Coordinates of C-alpha atoms and ligand atoms in Angstrom, one line a residue:
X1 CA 4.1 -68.3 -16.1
X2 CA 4.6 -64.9 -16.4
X3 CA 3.8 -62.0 -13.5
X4 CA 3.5 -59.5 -16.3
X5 CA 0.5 -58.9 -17.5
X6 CA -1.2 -56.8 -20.2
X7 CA -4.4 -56.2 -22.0
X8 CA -5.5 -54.9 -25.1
X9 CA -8.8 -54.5 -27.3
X10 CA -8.8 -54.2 -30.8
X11 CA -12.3 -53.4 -32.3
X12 CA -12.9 -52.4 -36.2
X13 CA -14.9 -49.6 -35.2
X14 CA -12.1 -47.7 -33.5
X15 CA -10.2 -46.5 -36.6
X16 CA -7.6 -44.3 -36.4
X17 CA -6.8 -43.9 -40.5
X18 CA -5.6 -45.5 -43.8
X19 CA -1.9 -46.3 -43.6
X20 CA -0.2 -44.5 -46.4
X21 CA 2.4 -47.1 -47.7
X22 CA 5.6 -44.6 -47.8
X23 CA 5.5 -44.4 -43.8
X24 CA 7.7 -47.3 -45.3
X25 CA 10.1 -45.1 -47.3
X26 CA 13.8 -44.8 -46.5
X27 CA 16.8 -42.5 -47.3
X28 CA 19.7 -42.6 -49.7
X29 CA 22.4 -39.9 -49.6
X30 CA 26.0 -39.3 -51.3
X31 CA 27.0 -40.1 -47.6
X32 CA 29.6 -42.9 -46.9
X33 CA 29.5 -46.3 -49.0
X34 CA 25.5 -45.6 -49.4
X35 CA 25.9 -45.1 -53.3
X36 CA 29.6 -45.7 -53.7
X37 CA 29.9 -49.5 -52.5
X38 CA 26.7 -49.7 -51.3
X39 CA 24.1 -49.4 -53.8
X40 CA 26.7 -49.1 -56.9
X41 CA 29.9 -51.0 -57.6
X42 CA 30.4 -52.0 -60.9
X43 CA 33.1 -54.3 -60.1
X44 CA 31.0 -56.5 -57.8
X45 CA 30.2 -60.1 -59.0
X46 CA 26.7 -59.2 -58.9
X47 CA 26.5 -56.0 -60.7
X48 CA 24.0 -55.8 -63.6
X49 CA 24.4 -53.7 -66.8
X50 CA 24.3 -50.3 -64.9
X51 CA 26.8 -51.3 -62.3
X52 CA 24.5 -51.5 -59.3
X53 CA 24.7 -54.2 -57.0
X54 CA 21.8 -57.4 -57.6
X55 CA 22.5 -58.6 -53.8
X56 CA 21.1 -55.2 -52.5
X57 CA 18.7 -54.3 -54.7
X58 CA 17.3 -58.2 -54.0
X59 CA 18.0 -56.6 -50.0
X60 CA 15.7 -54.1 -51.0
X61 CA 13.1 -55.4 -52.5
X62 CA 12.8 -58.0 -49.2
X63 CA 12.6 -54.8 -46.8
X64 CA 9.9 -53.6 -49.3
X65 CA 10.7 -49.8 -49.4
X66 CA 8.1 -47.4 -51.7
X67 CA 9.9 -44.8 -51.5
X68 CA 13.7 -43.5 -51.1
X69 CA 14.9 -40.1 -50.4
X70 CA 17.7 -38.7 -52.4
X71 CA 20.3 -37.3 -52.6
X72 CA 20.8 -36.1 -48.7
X73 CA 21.1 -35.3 -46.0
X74 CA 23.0 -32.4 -45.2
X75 CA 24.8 -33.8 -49.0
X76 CA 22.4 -31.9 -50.6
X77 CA 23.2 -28.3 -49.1
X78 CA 26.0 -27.8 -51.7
X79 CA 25.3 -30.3 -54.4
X80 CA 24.9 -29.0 -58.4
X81 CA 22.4 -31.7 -59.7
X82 CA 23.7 -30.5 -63.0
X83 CA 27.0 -32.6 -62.2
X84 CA 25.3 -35.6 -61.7
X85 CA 23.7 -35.8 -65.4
X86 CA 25.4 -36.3 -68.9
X87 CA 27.9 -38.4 -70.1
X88 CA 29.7 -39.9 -67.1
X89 CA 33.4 -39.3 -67.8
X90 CA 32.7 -35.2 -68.3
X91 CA 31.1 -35.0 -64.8
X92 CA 33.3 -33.3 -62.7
X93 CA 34.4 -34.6 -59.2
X94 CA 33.6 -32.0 -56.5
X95 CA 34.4 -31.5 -53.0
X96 CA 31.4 -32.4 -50.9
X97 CA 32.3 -30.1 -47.9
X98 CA 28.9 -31.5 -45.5
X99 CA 30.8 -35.2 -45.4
X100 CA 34.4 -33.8 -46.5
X101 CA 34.4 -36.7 -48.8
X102 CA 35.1 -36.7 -52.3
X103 CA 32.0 -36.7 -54.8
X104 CA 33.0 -38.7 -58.1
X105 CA 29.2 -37.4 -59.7
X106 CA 29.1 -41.1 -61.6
X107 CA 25.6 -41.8 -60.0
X108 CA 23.4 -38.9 -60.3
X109 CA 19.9 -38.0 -60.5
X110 CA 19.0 -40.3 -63.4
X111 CA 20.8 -43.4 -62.4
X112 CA 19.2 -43.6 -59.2
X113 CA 15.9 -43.0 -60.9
X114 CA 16.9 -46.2 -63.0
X115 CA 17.9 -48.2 -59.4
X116 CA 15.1 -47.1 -57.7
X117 CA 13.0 -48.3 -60.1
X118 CA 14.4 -52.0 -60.4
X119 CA 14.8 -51.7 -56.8
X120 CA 10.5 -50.9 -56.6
X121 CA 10.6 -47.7 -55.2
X122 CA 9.5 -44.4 -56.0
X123 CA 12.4 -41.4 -55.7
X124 CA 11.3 -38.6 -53.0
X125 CA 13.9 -36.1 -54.4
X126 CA 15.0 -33.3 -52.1
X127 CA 16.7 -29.4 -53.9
X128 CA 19.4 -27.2 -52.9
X129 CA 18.5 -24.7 -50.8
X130 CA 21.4 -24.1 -48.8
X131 CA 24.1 -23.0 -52.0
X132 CA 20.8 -22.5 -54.1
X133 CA 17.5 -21.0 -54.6
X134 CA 14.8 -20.8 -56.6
X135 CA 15.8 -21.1 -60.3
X136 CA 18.0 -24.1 -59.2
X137 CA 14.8 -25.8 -57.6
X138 CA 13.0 -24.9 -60.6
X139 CA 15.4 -26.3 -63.3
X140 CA 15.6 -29.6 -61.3
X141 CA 11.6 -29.9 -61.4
X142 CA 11.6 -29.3 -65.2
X143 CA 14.3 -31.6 -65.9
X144 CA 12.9 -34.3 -64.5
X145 CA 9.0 -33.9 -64.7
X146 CA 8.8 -31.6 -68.0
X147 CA 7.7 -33.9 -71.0
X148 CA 9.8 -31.9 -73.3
X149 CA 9.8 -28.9 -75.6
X150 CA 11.9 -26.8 -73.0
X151 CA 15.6 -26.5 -72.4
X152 CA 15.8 -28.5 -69.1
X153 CA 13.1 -30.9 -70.4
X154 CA 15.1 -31.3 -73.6
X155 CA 18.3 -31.7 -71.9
X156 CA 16.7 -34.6 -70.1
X157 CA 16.2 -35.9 -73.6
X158 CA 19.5 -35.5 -75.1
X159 CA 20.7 -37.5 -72.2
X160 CA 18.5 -40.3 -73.3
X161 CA 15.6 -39.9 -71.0
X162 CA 13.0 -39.8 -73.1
X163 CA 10.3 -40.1 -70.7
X164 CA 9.2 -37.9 -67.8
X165 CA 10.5 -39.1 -64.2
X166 CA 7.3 -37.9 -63.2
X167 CA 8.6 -37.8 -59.0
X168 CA 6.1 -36.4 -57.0
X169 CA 7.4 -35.7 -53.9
X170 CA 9.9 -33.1 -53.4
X171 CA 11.9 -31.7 -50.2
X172 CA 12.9 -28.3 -49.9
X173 CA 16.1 -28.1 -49.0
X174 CA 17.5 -30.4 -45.6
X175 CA 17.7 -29.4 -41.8
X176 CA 17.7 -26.0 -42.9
X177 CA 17.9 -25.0 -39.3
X178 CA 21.0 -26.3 -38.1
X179 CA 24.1 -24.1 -37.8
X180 CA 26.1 -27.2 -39.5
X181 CA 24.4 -26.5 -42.6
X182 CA 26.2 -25.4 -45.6
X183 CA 23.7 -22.3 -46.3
X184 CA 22.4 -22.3 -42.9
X185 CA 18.8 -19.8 -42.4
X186 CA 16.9 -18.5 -39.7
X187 CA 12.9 -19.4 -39.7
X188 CA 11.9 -16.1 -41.4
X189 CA 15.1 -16.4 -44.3
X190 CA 14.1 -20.3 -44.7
X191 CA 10.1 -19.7 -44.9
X192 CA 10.4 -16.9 -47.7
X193 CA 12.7 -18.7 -49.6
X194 CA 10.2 -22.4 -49.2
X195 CA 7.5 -20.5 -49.8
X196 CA 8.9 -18.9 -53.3
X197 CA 10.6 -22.1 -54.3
X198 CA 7.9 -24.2 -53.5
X199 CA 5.2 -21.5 -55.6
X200 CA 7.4 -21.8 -58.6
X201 CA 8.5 -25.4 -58.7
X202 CA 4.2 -26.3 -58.6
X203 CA 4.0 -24.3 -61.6
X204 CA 6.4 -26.1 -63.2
X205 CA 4.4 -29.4 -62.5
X206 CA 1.7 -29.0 -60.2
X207 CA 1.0 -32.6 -59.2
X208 CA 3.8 -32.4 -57.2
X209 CA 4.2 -32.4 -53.2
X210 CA 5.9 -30.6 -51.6
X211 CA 8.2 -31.0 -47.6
X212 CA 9.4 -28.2 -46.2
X213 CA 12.3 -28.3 -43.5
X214 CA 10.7 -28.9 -40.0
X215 CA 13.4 -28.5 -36.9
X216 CA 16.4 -31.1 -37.3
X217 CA 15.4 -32.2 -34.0
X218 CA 13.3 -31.8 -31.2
X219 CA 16.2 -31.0 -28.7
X220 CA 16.9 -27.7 -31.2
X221 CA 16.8 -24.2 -29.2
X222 CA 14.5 -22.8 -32.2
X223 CA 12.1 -25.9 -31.9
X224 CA 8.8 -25.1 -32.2
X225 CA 9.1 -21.7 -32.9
X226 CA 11.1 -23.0 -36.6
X227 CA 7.6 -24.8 -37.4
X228 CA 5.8 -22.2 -36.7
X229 CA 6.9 -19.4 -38.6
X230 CA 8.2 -21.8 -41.9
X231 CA 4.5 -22.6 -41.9
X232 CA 3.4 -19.2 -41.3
X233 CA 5.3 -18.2 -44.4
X234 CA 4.9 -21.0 -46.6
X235 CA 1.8 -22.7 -45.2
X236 CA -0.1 -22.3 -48.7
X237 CA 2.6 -23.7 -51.0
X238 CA 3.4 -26.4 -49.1
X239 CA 2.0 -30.0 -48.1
X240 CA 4.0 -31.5 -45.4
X241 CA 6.2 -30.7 -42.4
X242 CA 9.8 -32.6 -41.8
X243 CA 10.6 -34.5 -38.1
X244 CA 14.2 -36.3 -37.9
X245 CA 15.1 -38.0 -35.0
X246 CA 17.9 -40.5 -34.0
X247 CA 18.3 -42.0 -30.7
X248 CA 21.5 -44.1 -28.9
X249 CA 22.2 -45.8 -26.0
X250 CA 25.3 -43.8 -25.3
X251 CA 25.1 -44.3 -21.3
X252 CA 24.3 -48.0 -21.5
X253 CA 20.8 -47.7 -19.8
X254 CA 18.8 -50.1 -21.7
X255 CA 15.6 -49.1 -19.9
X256 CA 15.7 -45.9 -21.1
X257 CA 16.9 -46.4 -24.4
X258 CA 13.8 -48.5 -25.2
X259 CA 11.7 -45.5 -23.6
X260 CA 13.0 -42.8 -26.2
X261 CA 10.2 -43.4 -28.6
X262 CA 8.3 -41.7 -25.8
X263 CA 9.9 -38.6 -27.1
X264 CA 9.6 -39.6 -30.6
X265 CA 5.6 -39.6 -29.6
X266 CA 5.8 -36.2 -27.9
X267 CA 7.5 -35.0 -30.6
X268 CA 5.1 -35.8 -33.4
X269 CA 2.4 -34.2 -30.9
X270 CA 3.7 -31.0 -30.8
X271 CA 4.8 -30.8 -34.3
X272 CA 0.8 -31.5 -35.2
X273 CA 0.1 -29.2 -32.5
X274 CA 2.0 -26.4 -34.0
X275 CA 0.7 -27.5 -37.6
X276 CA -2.6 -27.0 -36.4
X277 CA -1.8 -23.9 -34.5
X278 CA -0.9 -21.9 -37.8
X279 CA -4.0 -23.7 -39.5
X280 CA -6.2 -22.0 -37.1
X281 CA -4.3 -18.7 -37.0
X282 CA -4.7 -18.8 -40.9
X283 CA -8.6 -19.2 -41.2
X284 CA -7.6 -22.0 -43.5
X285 CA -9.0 -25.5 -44.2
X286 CA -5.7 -27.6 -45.3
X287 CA -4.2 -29.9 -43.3
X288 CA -0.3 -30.0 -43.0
X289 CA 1.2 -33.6 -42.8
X290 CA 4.1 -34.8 -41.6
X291 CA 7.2 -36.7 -43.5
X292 CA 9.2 -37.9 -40.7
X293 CA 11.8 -38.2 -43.2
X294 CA 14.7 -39.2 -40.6
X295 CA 14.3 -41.7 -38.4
X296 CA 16.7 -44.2 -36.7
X297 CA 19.4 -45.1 -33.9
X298 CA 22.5 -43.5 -34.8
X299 CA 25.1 -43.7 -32.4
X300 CA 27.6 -46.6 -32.7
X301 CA 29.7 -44.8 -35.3
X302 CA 30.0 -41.7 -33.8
X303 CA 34.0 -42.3 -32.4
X304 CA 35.4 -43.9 -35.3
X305 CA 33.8 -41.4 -37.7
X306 CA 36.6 -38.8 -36.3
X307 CA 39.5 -41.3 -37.4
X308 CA 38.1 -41.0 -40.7
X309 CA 40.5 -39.6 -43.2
X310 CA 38.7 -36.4 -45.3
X311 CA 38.5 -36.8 -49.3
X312 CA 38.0 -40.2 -49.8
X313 CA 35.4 -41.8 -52.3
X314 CA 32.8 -43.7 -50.4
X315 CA 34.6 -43.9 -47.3
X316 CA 33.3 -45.7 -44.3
X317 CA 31.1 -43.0 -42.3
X318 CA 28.0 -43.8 -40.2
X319 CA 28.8 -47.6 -40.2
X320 CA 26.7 -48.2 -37.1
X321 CA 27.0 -52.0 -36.1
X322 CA 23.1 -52.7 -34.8
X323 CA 22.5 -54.3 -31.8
X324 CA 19.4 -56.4 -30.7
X325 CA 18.3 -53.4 -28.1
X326 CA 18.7 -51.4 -31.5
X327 CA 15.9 -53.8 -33.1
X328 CA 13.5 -53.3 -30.1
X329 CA 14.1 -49.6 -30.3
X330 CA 13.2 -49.1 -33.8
X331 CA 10.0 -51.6 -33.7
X332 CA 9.1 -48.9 -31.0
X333 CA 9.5 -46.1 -33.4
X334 CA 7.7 -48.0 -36.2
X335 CA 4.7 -48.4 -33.6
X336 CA 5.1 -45.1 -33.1
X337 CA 4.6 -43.7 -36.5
X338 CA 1.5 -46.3 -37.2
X339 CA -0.1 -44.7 -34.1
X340 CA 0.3 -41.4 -35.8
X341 CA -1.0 -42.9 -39.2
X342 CA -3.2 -40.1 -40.0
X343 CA -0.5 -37.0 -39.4
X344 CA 2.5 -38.9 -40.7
X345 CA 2.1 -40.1 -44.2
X346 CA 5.6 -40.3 -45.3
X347 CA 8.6 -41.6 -43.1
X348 CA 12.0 -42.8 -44.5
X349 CA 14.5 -44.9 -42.2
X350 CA 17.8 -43.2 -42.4
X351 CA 19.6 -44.7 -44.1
X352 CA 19.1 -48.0 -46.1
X353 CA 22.7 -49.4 -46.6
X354 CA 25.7 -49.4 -45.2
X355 CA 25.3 -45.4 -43.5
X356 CA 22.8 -46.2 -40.2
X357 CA 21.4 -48.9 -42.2
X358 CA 19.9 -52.2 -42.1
X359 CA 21.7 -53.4 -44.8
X360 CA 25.0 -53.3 -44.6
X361 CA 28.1 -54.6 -48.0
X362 CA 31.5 -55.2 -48.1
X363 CA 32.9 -53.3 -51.0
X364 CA 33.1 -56.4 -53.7
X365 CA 32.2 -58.8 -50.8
X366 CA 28.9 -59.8 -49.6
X367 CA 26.1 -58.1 -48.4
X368 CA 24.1 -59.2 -45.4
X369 CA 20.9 -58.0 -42.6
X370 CA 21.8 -56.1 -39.9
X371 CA 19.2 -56.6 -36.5
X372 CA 17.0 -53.6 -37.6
X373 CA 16.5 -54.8 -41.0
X374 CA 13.9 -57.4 -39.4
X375 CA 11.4 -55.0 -37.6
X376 CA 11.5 -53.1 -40.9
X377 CA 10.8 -55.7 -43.0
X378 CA 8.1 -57.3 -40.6
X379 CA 6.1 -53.9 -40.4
X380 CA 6.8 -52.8 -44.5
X381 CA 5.4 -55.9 -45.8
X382 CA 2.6 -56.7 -43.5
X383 CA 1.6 -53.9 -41.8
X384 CA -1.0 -52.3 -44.2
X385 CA -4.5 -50.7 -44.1
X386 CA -6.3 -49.2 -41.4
X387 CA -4.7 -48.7 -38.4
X388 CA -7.1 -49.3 -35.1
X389 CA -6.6 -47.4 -32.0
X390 CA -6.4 -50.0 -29.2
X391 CA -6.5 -49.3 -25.6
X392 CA -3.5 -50.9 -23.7
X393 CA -3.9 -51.7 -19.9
X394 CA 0.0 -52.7 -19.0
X395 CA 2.2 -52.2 -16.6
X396 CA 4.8 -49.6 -16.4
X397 CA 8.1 -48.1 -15.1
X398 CA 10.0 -44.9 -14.6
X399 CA 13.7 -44.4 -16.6
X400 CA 16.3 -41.8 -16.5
X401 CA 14.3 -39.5 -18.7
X402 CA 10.9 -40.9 -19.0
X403 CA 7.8 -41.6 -16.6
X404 CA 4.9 -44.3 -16.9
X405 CA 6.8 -45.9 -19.7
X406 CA 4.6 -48.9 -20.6
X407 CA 6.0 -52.3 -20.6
X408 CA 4.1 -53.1 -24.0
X409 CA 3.9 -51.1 -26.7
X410 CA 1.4 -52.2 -29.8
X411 CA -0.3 -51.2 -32.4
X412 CA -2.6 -53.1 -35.1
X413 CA -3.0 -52.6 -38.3
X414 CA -5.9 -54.7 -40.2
X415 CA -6.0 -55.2 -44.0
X416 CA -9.9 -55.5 -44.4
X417 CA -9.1 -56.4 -48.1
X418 CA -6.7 -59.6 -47.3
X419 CA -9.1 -60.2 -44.1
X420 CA -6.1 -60.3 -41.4
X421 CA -5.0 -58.2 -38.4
X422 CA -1.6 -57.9 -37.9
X423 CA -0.4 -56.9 -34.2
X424 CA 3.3 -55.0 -33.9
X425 CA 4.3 -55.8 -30.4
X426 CA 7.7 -55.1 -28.4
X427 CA 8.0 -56.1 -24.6
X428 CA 10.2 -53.9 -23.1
X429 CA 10.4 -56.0 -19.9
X430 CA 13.1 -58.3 -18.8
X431 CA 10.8 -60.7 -18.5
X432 CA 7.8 -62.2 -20.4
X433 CA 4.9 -60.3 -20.5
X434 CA 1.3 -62.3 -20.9
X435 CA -1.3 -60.6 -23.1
X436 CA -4.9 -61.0 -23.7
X437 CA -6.5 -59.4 -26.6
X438 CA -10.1 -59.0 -26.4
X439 CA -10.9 -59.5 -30.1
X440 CA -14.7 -59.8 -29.5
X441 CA -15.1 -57.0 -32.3
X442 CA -14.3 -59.5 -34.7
X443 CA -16.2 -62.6 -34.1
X444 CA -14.4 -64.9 -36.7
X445 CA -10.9 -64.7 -35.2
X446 CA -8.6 -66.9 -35.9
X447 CA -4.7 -66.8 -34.9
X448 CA -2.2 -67.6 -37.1
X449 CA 1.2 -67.0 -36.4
X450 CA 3.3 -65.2 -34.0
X451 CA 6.9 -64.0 -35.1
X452 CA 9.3 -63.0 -32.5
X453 CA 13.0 -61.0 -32.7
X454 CA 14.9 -61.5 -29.7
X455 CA 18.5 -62.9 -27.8
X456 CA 19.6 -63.9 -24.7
X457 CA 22.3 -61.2 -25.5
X458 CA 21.1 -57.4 -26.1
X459 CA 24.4 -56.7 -27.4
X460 CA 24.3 -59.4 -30.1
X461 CA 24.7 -57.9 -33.6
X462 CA 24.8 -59.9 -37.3
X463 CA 27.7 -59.5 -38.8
X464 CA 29.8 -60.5 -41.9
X465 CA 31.1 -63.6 -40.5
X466 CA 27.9 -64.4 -38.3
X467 CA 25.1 -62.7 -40.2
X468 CA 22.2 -64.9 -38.8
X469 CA 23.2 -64.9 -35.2
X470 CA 20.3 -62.5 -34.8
X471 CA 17.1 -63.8 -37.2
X472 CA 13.5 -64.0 -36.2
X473 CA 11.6 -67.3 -35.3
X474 CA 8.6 -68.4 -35.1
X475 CA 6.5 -69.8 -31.9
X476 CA 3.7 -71.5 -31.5
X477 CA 0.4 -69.2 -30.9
X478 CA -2.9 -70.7 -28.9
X479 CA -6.6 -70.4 -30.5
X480 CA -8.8 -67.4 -30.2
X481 CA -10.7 -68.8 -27.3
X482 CA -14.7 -66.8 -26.9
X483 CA -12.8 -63.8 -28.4
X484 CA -10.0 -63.7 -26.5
X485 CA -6.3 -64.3 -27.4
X486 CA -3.7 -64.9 -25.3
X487 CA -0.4 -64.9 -26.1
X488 CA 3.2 -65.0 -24.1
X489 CA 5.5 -62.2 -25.2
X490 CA 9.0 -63.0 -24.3
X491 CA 11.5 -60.9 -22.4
X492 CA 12.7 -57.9 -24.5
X493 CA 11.0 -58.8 -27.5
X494 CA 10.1 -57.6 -31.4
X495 CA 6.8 -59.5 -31.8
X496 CA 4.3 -60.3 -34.9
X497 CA 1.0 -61.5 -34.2
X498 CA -1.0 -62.2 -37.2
X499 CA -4.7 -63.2 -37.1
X500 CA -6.7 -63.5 -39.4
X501 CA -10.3 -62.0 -39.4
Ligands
AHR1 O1 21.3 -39.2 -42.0 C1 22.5 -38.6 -41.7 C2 22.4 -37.1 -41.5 O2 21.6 -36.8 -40.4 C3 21.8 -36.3 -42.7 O3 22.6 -36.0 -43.7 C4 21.3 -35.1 -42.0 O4 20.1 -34.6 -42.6 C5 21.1 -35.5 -40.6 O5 21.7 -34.6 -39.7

């Protein structure tokens, strides 16, 4: 029996909006072992004809991902996509000076296109604005999306692309206001030049949407004020609005590490907020929507990164080893985003292998699930239609940094089509946590399965040698009794309640 207690309604009429399906998306850069090693190595058992690796594109395709960002990151602030295109062996191997790695150019823009499509994702390709401007951003747009009849569109023919990539979202530039930017801007410098690059890449193709660089975190001395005058400049031209955030139990305070997506809530309020604010200064009618287009815990790696030697291809940077805290940290983000399901309509983990990822190679060795792959995987698969607001009545506590931190944080999300409900549940308690759900609102109820991440050890991570050690299982789930549910969430816990209704 549990002391905990907690209670929730869920009722169809209380919709919040649609889930978009890229809030499932995730993020590829020329970081690390994410391309070389990672997603391509041609001398791996299980690489197919273009040299990409069959065990992580199968990885992939499990974790269900839309969408992947490419090709960074702070990679892309002095990358030439020209160097990435044409026959292999005349690409020329550049410094890349945001990673001080070496940048062999043998995947570029058109063999990822390739992955991501066997891989069953669409490419959300970000431009140059840090080295580059506008007639860079614009070449790009017409080499991939032009149907032909034009040099760049032509050049994308003679390199055996006879068809269109047709990608539709773009990203202007990357974290455009951090000082470790190559081609750092101020708001004003950045807004003018979004604003003119984003005009003249929509006449290029003008199905295309467009992200302009929001603050590279909420913690920056220009946030809000960075939001604010981007869109003030380029509110017109552009769609949505960037949010990154990583978190990390650096102090070993596990209560309030699994409070941080408090901030990441407080964060995508005020970026709305600010959204809204020019929307109303404007006189205009559009909406701005968010791309929280890096999201994750990054902190593990940190040390060993500065034992890294420079120049290297695909050398081992952003490794972070996740733990199970991790997992419950990044099932609270994902809750997060759902409840913000009709702001944020695109968010891409960062990364997706082996840099902050939850899927993690060894370079011609195997290829295995790290703890956040499971949350992930749980919420892309199963978590789609219309996200309900629910009322929560639970408990709560007080951390380091945050106050009235509930003990449960949930969200559901029912597919009227498929007729089920499926509830994204973590307990952040250190004990078990009994819920009732008052599911009245749907009279036909029926439970069906409850999946649950946890271990007695926080600190237990899936490695190589033990890659299971931290797997999800299932428990047994009591009937929906006069409309009520109840169901034991255990200590520190990822949970998946599906009903069907
Ligand atoms: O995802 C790793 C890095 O984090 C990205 O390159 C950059 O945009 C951010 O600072």
């Amino acid at each position: 029996m549990s002391n905990l207690k907690a209670r929730m309604t869920i009722d169809p009429a209380y919709r919040l909006a649609e889930t978009d399906p890229r809030i499932y998306g995730s993020f590829i850069e020329h970081l690390g072992r994410a391309v070389y090693g990672g997603i391509y190595d041609p001398s791996h058992p299980t690489a197919d004809e273009d040299g990409f690796r069959q065990d992580v594109i199968d990885l992939v395709k499990e974790l269900n991902v839309p969408i992947v960002r490419y090709p960074g990151g702070n990679f892309v602030s002095g990358y030439r996509w020209e160097d990435g295109v044409g026959p292999v062996e005349q690409r020329p191997v550049q410094l890349d000076l945001a990673w001080r790695s070496l940048e062999p150019n043998r995947v570029g823009l058109n063999e990822f296109a390739r992955w991501a499509k066997k891989a069953n994702s669409q490419v959300m390709m970000a431009v140059n604005l840090g080295t580059r401007g506008i007639e860079e951003a614009k070449q790009i747009v017409e080499y991939c999306n032009h149907p032909g009849g034009s040099y760049w569109s032509d050049l994308r023919r003679k390199h055996g692309i006879e068809q269109p990539h047709g990608i539709r979202v773009w990203c202007l530039g990357n974290e455009m206001d951090g000082p470790w930017q190559i081609g750092h801007k101020t708001a004003d410098e950045y807004g003018r030049l979004a604003q003119e690059a984003a005009k003249v890449m929509k006449w290029v193709d003008p199905s295309i949407e467009l992200v302009a660089c929001g603050s590279s975190g909420s913690k920056m001395a220009t946030f809000p004020d960075w939001e604010r005058i981007v869109l003030e400049h380029a509110y017109d031209e552009v769609d949505y609005l960037s949010l990154h955030t990583y978190y990390g139990n650096r102090d070993g305070d596990l209560a309030n590490f699994l409070a941080c997506s408090l901030d990441m809530d407080a964060f995508i309020r005020a970026v709305v907020a600010t959204c809204d604010f020019v929307r109303a200064k404007k006189r205009s009618n559009k909406t701005i929507y968010l791309s929280f287009d890096e999201w994750n815990v990054w902190f593990h790696s940190n040390e060993a990164d500065k034992q890294v030697e420079p120049w290297q291809v695909g050398p081992p940077l952003l490794e972070d080893v996740y733990t199970m805290e991790d997992a419950l940290v990044v099932g609270c983000m994902l809750i997060t985003l759902l409840k913000h399901a009709d702001r944020v309509r695109i968010a891409c983990l960062a990364q997706l292998v082996n840099v902050i990822a939850p899927i993690m190679t060894e370079n011609g060795g195997p290829s295995w699930r790290q703890t956040i792959f499971y949350p992930f995987a749980h919420a892309s698969n199963l978590a789609h239609g219309v996200v309900l607001y629910a009322p929560v009545e639970s408990p709560k506590y007080d951390s380091k940094d945050f106050t009235d931190v509930p003990y449960l944080e949930a969200v559901p999300v029912w597919n009227e089509a498929a007729g089920e409900m499926v509830l994204l549940a973590v307990n952040r308690a250190e004990e078990p946590l009994a819920l009732d759900v008052d599911l009245r609102g749907f009279p036909n109820a029926r439970s069906e399965e409850h999946i649950v991440l946890t271990h007695p050890n926080m600190k237990a991570v899936n490695t190589k040698e033990r890659p299971n050690e931290v797997v999800p299982q299932k428990r047994s789930i009591g009937a929906v009794d006069a409309g009520r549910l109840a169901v034991e969430l255990p200590a520190l816990s990822w949970n998946v309640i599906r009903i069907r209704v």
